[in-house]
Coordinates of C-alpha atoms in Angstrom, one line a residue:
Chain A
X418 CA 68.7 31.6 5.1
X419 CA 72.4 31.3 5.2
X420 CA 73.0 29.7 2.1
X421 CA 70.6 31.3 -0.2
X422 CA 72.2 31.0 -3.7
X423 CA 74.3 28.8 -2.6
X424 CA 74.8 24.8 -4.3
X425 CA 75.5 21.6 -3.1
X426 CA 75.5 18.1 -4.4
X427 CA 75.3 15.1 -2.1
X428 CA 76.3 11.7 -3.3
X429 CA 73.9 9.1 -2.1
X430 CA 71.4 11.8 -0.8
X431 CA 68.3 10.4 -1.4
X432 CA 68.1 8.3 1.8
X433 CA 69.2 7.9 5.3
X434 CA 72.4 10.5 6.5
X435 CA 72.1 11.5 2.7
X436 CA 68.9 13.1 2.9
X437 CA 68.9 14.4 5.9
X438 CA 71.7 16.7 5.1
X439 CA 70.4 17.8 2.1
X440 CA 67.5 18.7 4.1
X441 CA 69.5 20.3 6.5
X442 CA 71.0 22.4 3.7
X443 CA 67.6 23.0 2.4
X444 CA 66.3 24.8 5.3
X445 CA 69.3 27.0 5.1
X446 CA 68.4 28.3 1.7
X447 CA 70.9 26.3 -0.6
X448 CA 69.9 24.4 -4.2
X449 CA 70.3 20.8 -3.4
X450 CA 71.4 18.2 -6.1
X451 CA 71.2 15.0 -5.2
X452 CA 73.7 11.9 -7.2
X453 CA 72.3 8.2 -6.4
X454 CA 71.9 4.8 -8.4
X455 CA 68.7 4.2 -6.0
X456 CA 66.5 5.9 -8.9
X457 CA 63.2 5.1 -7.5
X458 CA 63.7 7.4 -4.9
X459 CA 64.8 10.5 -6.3
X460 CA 61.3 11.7 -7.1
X461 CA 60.5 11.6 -3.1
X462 CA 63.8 13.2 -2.5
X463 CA 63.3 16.0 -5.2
X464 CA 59.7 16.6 -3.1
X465 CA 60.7 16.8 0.2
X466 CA 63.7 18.9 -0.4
X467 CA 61.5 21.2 -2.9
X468 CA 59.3 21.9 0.2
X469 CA 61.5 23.5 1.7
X470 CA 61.1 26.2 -0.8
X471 CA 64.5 25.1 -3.1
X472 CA 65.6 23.8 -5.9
X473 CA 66.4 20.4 -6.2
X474 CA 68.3 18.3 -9.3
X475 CA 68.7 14.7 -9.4
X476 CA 70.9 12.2 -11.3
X477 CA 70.8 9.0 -11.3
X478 CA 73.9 7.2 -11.3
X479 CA 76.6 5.4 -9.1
X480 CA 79.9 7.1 -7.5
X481 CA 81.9 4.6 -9.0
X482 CA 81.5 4.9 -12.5
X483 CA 83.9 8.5 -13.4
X484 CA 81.1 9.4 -16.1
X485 CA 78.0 9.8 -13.4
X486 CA 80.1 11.7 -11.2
X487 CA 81.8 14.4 -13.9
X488 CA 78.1 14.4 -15.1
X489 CA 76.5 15.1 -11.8
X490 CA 79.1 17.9 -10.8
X491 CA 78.8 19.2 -14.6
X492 CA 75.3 19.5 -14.7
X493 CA 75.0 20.9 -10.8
X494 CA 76.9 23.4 -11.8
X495 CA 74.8 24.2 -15.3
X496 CA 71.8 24.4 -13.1
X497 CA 72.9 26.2 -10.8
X498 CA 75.6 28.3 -11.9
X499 CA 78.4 26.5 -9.5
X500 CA 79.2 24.2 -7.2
X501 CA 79.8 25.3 -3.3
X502 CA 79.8 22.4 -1.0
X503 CA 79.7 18.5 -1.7
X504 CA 78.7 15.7 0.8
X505 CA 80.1 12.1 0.0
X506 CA 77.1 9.9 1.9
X507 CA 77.5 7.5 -0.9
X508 CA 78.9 4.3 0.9
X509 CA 78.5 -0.1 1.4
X510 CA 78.3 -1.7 5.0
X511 CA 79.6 -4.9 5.3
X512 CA 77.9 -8.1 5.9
X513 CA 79.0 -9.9 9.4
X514 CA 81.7 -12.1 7.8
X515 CA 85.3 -13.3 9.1
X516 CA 88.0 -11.9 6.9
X517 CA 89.2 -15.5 5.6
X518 CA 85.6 -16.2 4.5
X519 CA 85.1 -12.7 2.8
X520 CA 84.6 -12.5 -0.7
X521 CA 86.9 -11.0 -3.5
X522 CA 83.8 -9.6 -5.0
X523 CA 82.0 -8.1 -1.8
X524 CA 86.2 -6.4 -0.6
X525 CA 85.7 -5.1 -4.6
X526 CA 82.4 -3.3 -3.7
X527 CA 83.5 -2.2 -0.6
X528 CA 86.3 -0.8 -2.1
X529 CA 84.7 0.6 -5.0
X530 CA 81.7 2.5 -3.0
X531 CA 83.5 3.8 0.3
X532 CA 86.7 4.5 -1.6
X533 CA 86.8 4.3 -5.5
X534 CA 83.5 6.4 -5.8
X535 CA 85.1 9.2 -2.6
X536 CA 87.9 9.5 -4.8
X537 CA 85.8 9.8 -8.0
X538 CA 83.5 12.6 -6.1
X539 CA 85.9 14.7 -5.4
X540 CA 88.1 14.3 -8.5
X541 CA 85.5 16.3 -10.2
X542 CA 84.2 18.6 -7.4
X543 CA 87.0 20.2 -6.8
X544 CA 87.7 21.6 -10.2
X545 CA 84.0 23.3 -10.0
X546 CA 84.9 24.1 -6.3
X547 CA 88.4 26.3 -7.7
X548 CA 86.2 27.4 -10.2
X549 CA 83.9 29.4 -7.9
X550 CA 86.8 30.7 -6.1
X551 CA 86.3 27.9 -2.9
X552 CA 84.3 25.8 -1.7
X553 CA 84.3 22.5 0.8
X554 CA 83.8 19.0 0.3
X555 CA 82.6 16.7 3.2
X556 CA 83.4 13.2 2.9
X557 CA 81.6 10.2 5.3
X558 CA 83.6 7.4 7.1
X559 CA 82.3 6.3 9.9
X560 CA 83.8 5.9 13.9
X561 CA 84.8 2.5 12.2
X562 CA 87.4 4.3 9.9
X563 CA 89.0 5.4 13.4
X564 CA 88.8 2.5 15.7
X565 CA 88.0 -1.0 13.6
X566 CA 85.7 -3.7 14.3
X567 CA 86.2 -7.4 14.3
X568 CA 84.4 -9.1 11.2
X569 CA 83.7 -6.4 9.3
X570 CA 87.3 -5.3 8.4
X571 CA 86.7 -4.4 4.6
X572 CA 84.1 -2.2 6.2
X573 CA 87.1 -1.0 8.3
X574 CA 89.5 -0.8 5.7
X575 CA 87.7 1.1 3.1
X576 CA 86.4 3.7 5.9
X577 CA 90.5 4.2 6.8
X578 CA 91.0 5.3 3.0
X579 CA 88.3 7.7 3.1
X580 CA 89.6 9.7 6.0
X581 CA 93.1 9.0 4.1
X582 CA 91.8 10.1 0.9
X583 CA 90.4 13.5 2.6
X584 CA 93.5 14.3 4.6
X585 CA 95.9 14.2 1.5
X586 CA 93.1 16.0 -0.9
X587 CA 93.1 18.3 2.0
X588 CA 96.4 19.4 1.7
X589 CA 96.2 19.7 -2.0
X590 CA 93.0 21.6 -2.4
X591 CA 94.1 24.1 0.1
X592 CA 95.4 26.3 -2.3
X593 CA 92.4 26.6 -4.1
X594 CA 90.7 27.5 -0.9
X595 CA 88.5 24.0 -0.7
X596 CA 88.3 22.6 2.1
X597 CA 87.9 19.0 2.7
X598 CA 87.1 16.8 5.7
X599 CA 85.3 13.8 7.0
X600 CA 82.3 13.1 9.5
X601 CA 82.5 9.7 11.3
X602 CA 79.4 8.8 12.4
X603 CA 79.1 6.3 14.8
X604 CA 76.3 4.5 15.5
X605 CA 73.2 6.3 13.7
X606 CA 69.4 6.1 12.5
X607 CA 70.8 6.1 9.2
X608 CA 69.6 3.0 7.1
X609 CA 72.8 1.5 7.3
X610 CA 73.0 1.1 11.1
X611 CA 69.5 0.1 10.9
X612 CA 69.4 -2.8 8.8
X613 CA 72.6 -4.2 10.8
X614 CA 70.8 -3.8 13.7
X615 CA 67.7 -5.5 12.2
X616 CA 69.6 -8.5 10.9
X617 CA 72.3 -8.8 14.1
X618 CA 70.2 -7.5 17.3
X619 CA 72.9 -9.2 19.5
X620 CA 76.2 -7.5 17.9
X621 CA 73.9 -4.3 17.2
X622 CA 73.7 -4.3 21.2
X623 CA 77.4 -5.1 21.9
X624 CA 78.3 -2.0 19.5
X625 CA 75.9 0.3 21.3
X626 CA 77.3 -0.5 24.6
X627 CA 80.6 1.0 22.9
X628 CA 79.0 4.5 22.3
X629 CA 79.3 6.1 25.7
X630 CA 76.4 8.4 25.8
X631 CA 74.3 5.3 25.3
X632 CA 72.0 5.4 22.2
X633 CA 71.7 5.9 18.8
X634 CA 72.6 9.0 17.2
X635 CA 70.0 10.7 14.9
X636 CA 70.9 11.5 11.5
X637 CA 70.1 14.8 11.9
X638 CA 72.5 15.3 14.6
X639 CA 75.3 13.5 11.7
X640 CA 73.8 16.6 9.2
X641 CA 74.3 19.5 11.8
X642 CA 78.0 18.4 12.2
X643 CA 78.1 18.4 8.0
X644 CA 76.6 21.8 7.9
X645 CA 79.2 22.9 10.7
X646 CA 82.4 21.7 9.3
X647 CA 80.8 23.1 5.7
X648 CA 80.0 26.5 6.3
X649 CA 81.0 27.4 9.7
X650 CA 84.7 26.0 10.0
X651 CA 86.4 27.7 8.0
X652 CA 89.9 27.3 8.9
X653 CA 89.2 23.8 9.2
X654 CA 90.4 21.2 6.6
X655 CA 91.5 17.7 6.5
X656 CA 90.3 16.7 9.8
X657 CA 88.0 13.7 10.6
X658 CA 85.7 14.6 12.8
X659 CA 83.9 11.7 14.9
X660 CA 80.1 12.0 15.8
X661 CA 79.5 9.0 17.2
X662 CA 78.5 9.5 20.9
X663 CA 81.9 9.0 22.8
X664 CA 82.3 6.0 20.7
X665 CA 86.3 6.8 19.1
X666 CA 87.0 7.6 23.2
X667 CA 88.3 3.9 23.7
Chain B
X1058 CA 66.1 35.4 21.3
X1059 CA 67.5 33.4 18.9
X1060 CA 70.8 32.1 18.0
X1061 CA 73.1 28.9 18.8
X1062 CA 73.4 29.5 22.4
X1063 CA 70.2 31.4 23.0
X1064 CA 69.2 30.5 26.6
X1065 CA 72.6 29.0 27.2
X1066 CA 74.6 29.9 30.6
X1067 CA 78.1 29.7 29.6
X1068 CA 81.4 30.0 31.8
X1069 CA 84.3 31.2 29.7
X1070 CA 87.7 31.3 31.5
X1071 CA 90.5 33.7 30.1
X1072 CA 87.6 35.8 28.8
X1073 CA 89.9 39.1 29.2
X1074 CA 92.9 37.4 26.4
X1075 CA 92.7 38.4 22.8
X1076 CA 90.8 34.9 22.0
X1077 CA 88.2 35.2 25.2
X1078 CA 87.3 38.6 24.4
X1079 CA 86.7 37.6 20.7
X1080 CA 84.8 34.5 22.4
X1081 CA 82.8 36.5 24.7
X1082 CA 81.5 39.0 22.1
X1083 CA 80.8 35.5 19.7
X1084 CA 78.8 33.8 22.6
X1085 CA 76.6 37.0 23.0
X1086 CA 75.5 37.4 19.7
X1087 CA 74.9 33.6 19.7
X1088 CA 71.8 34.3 22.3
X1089 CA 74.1 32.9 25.7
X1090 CA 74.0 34.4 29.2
X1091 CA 77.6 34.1 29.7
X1092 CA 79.8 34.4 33.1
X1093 CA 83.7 36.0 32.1
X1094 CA 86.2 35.1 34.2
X1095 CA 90.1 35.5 34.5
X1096 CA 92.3 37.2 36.5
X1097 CA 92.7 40.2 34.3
X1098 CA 90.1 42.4 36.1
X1099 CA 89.9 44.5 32.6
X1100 CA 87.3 41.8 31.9
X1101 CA 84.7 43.1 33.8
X1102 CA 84.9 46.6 30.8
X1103 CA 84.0 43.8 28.3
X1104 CA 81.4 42.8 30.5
X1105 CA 79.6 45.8 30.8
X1106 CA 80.2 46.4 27.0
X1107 CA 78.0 43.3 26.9
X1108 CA 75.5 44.1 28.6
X1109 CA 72.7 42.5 31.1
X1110 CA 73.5 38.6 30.1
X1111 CA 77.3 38.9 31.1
X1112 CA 78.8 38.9 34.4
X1113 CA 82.8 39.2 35.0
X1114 CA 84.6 37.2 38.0
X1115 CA 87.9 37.8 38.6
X1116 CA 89.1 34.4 39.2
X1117 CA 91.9 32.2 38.9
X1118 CA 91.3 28.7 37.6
X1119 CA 94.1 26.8 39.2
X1120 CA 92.1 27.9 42.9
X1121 CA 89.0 25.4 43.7
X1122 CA 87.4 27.7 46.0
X1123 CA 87.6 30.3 43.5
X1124 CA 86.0 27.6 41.2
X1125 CA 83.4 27.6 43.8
X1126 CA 82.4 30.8 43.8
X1127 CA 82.4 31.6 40.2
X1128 CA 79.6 28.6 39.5
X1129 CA 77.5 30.4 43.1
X1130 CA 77.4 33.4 41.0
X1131 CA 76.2 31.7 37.8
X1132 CA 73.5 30.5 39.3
X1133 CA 72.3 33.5 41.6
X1134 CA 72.5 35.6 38.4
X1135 CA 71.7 33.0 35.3
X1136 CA 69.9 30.0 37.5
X1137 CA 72.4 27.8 36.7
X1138 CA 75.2 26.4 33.9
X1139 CA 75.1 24.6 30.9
X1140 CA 78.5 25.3 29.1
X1141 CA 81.8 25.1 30.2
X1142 CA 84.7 27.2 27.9
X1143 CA 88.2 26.2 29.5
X1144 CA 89.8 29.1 27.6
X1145 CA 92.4 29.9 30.0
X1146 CA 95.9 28.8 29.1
X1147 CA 99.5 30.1 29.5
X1148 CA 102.4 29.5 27.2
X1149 CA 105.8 29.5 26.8
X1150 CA 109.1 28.3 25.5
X1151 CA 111.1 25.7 27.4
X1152 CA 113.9 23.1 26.0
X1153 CA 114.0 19.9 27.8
X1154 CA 117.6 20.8 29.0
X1155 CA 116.6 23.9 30.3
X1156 CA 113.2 22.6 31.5
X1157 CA 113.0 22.5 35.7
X1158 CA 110.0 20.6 37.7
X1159 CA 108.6 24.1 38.9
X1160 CA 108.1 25.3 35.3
X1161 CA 106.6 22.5 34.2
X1162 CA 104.1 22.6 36.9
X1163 CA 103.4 26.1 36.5
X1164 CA 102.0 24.9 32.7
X1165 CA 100.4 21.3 34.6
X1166 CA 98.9 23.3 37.0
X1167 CA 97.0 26.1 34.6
X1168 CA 96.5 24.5 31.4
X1169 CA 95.9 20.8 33.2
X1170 CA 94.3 21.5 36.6
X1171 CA 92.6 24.5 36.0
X1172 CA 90.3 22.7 33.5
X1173 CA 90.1 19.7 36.0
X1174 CA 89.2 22.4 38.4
X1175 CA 86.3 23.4 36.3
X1176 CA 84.9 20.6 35.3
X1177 CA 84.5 19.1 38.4
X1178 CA 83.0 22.5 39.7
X1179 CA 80.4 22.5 37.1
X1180 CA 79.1 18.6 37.8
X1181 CA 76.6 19.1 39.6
X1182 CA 74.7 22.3 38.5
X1183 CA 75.4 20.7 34.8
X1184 CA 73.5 16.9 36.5
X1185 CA 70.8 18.9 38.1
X1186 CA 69.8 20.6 34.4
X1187 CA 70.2 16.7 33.0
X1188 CA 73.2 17.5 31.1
X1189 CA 76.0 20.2 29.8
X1190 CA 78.5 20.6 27.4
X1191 CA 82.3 21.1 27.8
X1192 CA 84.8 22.6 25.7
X1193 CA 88.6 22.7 26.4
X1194 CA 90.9 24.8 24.2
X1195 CA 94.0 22.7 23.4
X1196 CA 96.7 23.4 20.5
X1197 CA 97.6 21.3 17.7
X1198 CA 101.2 21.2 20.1
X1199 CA 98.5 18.5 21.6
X1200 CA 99.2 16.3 18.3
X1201 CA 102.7 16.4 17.5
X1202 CA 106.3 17.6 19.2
X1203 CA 107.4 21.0 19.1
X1204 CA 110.7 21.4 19.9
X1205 CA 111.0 24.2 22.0
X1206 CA 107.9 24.2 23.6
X1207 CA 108.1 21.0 25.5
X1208 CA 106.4 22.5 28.6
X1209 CA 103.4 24.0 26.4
X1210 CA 103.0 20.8 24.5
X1211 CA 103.1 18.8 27.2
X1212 CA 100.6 20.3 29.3
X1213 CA 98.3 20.1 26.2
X1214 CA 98.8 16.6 25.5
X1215 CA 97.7 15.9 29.1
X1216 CA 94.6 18.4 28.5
X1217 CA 93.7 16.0 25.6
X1218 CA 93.6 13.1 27.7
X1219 CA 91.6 14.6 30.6
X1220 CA 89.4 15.8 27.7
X1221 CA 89.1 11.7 26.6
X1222 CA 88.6 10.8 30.0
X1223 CA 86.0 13.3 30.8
X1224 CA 84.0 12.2 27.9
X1225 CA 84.0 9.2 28.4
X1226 CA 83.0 9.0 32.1
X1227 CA 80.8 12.0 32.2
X1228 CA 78.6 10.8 29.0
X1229 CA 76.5 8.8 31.6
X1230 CA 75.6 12.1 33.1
X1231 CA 74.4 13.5 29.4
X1232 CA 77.7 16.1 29.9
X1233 CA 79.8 15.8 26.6
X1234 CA 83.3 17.2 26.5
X1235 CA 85.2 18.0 23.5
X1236 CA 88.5 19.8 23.0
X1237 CA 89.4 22.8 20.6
X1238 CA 93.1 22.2 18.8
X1239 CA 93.9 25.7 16.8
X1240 CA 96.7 26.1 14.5
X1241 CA 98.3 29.2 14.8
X1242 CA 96.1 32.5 15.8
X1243 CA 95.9 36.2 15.4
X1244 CA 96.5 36.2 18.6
X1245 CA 99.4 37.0 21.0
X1246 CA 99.9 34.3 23.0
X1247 CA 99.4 31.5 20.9
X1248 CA 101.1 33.4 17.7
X1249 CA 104.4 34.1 20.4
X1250 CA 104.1 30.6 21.5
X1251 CA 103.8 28.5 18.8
X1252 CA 105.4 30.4 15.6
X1253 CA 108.8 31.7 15.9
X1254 CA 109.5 34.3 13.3
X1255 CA 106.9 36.7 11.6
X1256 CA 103.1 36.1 11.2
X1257 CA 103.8 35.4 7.2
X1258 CA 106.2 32.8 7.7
X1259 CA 103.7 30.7 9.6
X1260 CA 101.2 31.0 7.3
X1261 CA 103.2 29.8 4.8
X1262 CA 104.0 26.7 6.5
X1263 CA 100.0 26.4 6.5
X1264 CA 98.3 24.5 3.9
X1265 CA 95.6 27.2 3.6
X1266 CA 98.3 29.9 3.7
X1267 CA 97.4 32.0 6.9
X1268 CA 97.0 31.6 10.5
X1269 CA 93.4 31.9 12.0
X1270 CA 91.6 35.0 13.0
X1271 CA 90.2 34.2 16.9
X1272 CA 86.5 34.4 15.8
X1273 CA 87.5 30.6 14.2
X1274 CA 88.1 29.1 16.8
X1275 CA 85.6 30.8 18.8
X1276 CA 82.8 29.3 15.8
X1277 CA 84.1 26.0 16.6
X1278 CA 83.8 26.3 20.4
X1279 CA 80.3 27.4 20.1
X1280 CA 79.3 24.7 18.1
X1281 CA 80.7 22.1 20.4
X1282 CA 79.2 23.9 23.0
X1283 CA 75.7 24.1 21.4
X1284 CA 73.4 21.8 20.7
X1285 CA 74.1 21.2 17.3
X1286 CA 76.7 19.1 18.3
X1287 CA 74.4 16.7 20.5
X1288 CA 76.1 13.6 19.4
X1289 CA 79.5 14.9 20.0
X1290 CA 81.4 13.8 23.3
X1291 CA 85.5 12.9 23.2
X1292 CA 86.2 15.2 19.9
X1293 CA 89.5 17.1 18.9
X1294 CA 88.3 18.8 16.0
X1295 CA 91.9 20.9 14.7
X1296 CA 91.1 24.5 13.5
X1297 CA 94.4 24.5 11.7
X1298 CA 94.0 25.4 8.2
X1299 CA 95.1 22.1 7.6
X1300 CA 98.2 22.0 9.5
X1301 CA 97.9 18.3 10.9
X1302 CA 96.2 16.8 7.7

């Protein structure tokens, strides 16, 4: 039980890569709060983190909006006395669509989730990280924030500000000893990847054939790589760090 | 036995430097039957210090047969391997004006070939047990110029594109291969190589203020060579303390 009295709060954590970090912190003995504006969900979340003998907190809300995210890292911290760690799953695919036929609104939401709400996260976090005396934030881009894709380039674009949003709070939060970095999954049984894959079979295939060692990642294996660059790297900071099979190789 | 590595055999080259022995110790505790090698024969005290799961080989990675031999006794003793450290390096200063062919292939030939050398000597024990996992310690000289150190850098520049190329040809086998990039170390060679002036004066150049100890980059060469990191082929994950943000 590594982190026993330890806190985190993961942003979109009641699903998919989300969840299954929060379990992954679970099982080491941390408090799990959990941010999402999917509130039908948090109830199952709360119960399948709790069984891993934990607390758990939930707030429903969405990373965009500056009030749910001060609130969640205010009130993770009144429950639990601080704030250690932070995962930023909270995050919008694309629909297949050619840039000149892209909407205004769905580049806005794009925007707004991926980078807007990582912004907003950490804004707040890492106040209650300096607080505690350190802390590190993980943020989650994906091997398209490294190495774009045709007809999703929002998707694309937004992903590049994460990892640039993490590299320059990086060098800012440093001082405070927080550390902040960015997993880039690739391909992943995360609901993201799955519904694209459901809806495109042909371009999910294409992709695939991309990730050299030729299937999907689990979303566990996304969550180890969280709990790593969390807890174990500890002189590591405002790197983005690729999961994604071989799939940022070429 | 539990533990990251536990039931892991693990080569580690330049297991008798500051960061191998740090390494070595790391790998232990971690549960992994590990094979030392270097051409320090001092290795073999560590060995012993270790215990029953470590075996030393004097060895010198830049020599195939040597390669040979080092992966025979691996098996004999451990059945076989499943991680690859390529922890041997040398380092030192060079200008460009200054530089001559010999000198550079000196660095080419240790810091390039050697891991070359080791990765192809592991292939096949690493097929036969349906996969492995390879590690190759770089330096952050690997991401940007350092003037000075043209020699160095350029020998770890190439070390990052064997790493790429490895990963990406060897994934069909199930082998991953990542690459380590530190920062500056408490270390000698490194902290000689890469950091003129005193050890505070790097760390202030640092965004978190200090250079590493060795057991951080050992922590992050475990992981990439454990399973927790089963998704992970074609990485260069800096330990930097934020150096290259």
């Amino acid at each position: 039980m590594s982190l026993a009295g330890r806190s985190v709060l993961v942003t979109g954590g009641n699903s998919g890569i989300g969840l299954a970090t929060a379990l992954q912190f679970a099982r080491e003995g941390a408090d799990i709060a959990i941010l999402s504006r999917r509130t039908d969900r948090n109830e199952a979340a709360r119960e399948v983190v709790k069984a891993s003998g934990v607390r758990c907190i939930t707030f429903a809300g969405s990373v965009t909006n500056e009030d749910d995210t001060r609130a969640a890292v205010q009130g993770t911290v009144a429950a639990f006395g601080g704030l250690d760690y932070a995962f930023n799953s909270a995050g919008l695919n694309q629909s297949v669509t050619p840039l000149e036929e892209l909407s205004l609104e769905e580049f806005t939401a794009l925007m707004d989730i991926n980078a807007r709400g990582t912004f907003l996260s950490m804004k707040h976090q890492i106040p209650a990280m300096r607080a505690r005396g350190g802390g590190a934030i993980c943020n989650c881009a994906s091997a398209a924030g490294l190495i774009p894709s045709a007809f999703q380039v929002a998707y694309a674009g937004a992903k590049f500000a994460v990892i640039g949003l993490t590299r320059g709070a990086a060098l800012e939060a440093a001082k405070d000893k927080v550390r902040v970095n960015v997993v880039c999954p690739g391909a992943t049984t995360g609901e993201m990847w799955l519904r694209f894959a459901a809806e495109h079979p042909e371009r999910a295939a294409i992709a695939l054939a991309k990730h050299p060692l030729d299937r999907v990642g689990e979303k566990e294996e996304v969550a180890r790589a969280v709990l790593f660059l969390c807890r174990d790297a500890t002189f590591t900071t405002g790197h983005a760090f690729p999961v994604d099979g071989g799939r940022t190789t070429g | 036995m539990t533990g990251a590595l536990a039931g892991k055999v693990v080569i580690l080259t330049g297991a008798a430097g500051g960061q191998g022995r740090v390494a070595a110790k790391l790998i232990a505790q971690e549960g992994g039957k590990i094979v030392l090698t270097d051409r320090d024969p001092s290795g073999a005290v560590l060995a012993d210090a270790i215990g029953e799961d470590a075996l030393f080989v004097e060895h010198d990675v830049t020599e195939v047969a040597a390669w040979v031999r080092v992966v025979d006794l691996a098996t004999e003793r451990f059945g076989g391997v499943d991680a690859l450290i390529n922890n041997a390096g040398i380092a030192g200063r060079d200008t460009i004006e200054a530089m001559t062919p010999d000198r550079l292939r000196g660095y080419l030939e240790v810091n390039v070939i050697g891991a070359l050398n080791g990765i192809q000597a592991v292939l096949a024990t690493m097929r036969a047990r349906s996969g492995g996992s390879i590690v190759n310690i770089a330096s952050i000289s690997a991401l940007k110029a350092v003037p000075g150190l043209v020699g160095y850098s350029t020998s770890k520049w190439a070390l990052r594109g064997l790493t790429r190329n490895a990963a990406a040809e060897l994934a069909a086998d199930q082998v991953r291969v990542n690459l380590v990039l530190p920062g500056a170390v408490n270390v000698s060679m490194i902290k000689d190589a890469a950091a003129p002036g005193s050890k505070t004066s790097v760390g202030a150049q640092v965004p978190m203020g200090r250079v590493a100890e060795a057991e951080e980059i050992a922590r992050t060469a475990i992981f990439l060579a454990s399973d927790g990191a089963s998704y992970v082929t074609g990485a260069e994950l800096t330990v930097d303390g934020g150096w290259c943000a």
